[in-house]
Tab-separated table of C-alpha atoms in Angstrom:
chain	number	residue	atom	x	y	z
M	1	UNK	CA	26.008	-47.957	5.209
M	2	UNK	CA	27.272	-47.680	8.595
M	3	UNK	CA	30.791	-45.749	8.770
M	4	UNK	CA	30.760	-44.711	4.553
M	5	UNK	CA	31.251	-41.297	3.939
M	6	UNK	CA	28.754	-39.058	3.592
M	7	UNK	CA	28.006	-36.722	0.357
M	8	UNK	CA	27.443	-33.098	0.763
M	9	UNK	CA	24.408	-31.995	-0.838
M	10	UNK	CA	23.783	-27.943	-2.187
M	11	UNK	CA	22.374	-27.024	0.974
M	12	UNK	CA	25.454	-27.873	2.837
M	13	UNK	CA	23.722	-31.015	4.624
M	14	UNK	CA	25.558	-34.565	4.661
M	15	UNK	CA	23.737	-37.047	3.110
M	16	UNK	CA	24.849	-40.833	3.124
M	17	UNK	CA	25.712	-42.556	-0.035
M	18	UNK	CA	22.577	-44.769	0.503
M	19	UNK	CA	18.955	-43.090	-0.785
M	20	UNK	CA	17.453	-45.129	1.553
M	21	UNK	CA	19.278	-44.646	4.763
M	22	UNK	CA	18.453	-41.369	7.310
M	23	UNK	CA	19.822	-41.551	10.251
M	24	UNK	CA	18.496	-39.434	13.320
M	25	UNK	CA	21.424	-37.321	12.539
M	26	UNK	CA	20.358	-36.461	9.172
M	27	UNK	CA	17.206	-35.798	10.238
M	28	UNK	CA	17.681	-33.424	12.966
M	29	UNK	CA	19.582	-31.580	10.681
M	30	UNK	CA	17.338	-31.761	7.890
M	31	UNK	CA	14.994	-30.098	10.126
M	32	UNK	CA	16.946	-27.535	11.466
M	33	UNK	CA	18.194	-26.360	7.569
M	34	UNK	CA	14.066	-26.024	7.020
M	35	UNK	CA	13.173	-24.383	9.739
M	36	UNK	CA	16.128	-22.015	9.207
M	37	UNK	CA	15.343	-21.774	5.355
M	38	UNK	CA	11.609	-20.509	6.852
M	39	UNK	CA	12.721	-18.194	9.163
M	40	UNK	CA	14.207	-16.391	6.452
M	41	UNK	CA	11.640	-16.404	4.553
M	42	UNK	CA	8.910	-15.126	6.973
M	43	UNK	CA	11.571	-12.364	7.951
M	44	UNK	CA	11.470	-10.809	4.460
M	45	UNK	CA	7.184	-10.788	4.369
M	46	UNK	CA	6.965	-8.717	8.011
M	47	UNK	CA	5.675	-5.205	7.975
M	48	UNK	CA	8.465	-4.007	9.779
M	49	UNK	CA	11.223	-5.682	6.976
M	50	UNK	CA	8.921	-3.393	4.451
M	51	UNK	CA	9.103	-0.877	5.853
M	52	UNK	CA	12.816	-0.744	6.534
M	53	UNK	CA	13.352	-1.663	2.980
M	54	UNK	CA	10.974	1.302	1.843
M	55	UNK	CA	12.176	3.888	4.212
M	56	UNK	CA	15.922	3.208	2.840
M	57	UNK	CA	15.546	3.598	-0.548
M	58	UNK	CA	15.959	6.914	-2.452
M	59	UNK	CA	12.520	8.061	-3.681
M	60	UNK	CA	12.539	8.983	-7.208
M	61	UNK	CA	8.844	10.219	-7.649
M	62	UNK	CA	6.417	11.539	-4.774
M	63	UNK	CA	2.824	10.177	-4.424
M	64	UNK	CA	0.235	11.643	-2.606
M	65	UNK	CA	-3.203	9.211	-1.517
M	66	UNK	CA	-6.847	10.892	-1.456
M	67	UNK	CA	-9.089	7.568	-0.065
M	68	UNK	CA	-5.815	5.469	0.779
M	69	UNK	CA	-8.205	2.386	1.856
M	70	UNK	CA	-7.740	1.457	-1.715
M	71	UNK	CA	-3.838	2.315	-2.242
M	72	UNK	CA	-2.480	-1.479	-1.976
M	73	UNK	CA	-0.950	-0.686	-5.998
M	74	UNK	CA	0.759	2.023	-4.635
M	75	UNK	CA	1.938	0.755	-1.217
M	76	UNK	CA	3.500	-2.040	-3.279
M	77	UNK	CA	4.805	0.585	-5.501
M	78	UNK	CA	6.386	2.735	-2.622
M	79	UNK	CA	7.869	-1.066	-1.209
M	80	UNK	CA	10.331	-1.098	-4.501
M	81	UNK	CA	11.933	2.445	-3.992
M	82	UNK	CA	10.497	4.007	-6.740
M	83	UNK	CA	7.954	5.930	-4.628
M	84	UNK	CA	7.874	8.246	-1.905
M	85	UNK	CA	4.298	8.894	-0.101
M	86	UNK	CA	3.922	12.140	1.328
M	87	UNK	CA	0.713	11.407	2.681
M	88	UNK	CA	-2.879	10.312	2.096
M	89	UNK	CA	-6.372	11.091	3.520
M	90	UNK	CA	-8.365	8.647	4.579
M	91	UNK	CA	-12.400	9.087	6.319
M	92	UNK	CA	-12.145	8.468	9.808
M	93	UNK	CA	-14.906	8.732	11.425
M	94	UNK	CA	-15.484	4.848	11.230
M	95	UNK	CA	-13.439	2.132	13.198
M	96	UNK	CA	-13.221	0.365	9.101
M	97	UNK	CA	-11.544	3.700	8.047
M	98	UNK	CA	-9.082	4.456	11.170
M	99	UNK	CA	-8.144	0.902	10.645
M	100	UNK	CA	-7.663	1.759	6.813
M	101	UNK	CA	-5.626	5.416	8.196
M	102	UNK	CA	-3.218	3.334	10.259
M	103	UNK	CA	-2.224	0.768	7.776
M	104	UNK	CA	-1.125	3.283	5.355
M	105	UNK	CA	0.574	5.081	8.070
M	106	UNK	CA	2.447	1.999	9.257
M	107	UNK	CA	3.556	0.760	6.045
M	108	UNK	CA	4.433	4.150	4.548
M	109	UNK	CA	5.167	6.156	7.086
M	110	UNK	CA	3.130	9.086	5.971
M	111	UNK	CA	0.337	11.069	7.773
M	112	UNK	CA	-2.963	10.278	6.716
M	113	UNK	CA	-4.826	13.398	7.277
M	114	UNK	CA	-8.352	12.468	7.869
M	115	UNK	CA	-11.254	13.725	5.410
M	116	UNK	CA	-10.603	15.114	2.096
M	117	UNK	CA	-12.974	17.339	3.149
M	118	UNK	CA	-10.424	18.993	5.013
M	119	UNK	CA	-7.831	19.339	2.439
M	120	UNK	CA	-7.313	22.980	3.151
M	121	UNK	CA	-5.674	22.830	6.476
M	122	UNK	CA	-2.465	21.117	5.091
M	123	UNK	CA	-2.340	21.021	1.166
M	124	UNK	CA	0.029	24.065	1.582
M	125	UNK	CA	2.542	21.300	2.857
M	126	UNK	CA	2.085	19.334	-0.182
M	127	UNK	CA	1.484	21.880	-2.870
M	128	UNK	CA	4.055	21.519	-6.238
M	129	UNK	CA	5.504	18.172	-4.069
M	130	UNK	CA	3.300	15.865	-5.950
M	131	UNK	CA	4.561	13.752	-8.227
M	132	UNK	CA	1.186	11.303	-8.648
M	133	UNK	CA	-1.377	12.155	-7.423
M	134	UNK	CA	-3.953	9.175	-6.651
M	135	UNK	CA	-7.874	9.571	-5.840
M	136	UNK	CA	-9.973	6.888	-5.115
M	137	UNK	CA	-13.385	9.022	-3.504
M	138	UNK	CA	-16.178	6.866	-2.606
M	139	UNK	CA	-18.708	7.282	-5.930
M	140	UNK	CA	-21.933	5.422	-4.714
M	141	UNK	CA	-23.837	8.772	-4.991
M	142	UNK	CA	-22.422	8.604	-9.059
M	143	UNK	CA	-23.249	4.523	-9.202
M	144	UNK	CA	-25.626	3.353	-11.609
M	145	UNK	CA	-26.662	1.131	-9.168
M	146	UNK	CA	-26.362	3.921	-5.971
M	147	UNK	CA	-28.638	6.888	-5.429
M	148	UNK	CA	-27.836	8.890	-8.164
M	149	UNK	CA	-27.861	11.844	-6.663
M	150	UNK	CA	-24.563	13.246	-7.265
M	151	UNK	CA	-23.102	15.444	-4.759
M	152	UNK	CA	-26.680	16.026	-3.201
M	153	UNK	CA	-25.422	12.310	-1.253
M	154	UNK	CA	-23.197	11.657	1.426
M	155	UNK	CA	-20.506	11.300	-0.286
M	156	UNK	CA	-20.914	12.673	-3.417
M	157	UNK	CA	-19.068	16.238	-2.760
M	158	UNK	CA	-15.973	14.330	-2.328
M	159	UNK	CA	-15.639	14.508	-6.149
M	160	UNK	CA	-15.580	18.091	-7.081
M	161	UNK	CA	-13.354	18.151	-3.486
M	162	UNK	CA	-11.320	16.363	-5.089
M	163	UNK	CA	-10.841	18.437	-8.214
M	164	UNK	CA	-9.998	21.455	-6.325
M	165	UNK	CA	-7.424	19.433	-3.963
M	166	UNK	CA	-6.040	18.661	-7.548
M	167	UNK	CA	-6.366	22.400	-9.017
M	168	UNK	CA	-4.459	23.386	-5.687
M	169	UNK	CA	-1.908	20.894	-5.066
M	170	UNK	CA	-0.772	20.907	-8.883
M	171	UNK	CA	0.259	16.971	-8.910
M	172	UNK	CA	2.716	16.599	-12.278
M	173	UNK	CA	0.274	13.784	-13.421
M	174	UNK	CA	-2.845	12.645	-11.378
M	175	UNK	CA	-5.167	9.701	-11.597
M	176	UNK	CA	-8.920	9.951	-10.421
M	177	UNK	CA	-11.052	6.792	-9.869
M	178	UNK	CA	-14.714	7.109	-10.902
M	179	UNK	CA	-17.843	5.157	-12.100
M	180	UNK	CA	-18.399	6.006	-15.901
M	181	UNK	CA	-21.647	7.290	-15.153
M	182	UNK	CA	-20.800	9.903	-13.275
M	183	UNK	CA	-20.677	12.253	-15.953
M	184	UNK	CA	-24.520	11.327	-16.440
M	185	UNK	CA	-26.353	11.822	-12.877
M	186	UNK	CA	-27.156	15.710	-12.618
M	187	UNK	CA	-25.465	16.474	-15.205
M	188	UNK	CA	-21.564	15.541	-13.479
M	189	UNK	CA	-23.008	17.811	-10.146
């Protein structure tokens, strides 16, 4: 009713006393409270705001990314504190894998350095720094539904790569990704 008090409601906005009066007033600010409310809310899901937030935490454990195209569990991990990337490698000789490279750069903040292949140029930087170590090789070559030719295929050298990134680095507890039949084409080779 016209000139009756209004109530105040949780979020702070006047309502009248009537359900079924809403006066321009009301509305405006009705609107305003959402789209404030939404701002907030979009501000907290930006890269940028994740990053901040994971670059100003104390790390407690170290992790370390071989294939990082597949490390979404363990950006999300590094995003609560509780992890501190010190890099990840990543192919890039394909616009998919650069693209792959530079989003675990940007959300991390680590270097992705390239090819496992390659491992031997920098693991001294990373040697006895590893906390977890996570590999996620490409294993078509290993697939019971790939070639089957083990490390004879493209990519199928990335796996014993791996082990000896592993054997080098000396990770305190390391997790390796691989089809169960990998074991069974040439014999693991």
């Amino acid at each position: 009713m016209p000139g009756e008090p209004r109530a105040s409601s949780p979020t702070g906005l006047q309502r009248p006393h009537d359900p079924g009066v809403c006066d321009e007033d009301v509305k405006s600010e009705m609107r305003s409270i959402v789209k404030n409310l939404l701002r907030s809310k979009q501000e907290l899901h930006k890269v940028s705001k994740a990053k901040e937030n994971y670059s100003s935490t104390m790390p407690s454990f170290t992790i370390f990314e071989l294939a990082t195209g597949g490390c979404l569990d363990t950006i999300a991990a590094g995003l609560t504190g509780a992890f501190h990337h010190l890099g990840g490698t990543e192919d890039t000789s394909t616009a998919v894998g650069r693209a792959k490279a530079r989003l675990f750069s940007d959300v991390t903040g680590a270097k992705c350095y390239g090819d496992t292949r390659k491992w031997r140029k920098w693991s001294k930087r990373v040697k006895n720094k590893v906390d977890y170590l996570k590999s996620g090789q490409p294993c078509t070559d290993y697939a019971s539904l790939g070639a089957k030719v083990g490390r004879h295929g493209e990519t199928g050298d990335l796996f014993l790569e791996q082990i000896d990134l592993i054997l080098e680095v000396e990770p305190k507890i390391f997790r390796l990704e691989m089809v169960p039949t990998a074991l069974e084409v040439n014999d693991g080779f």
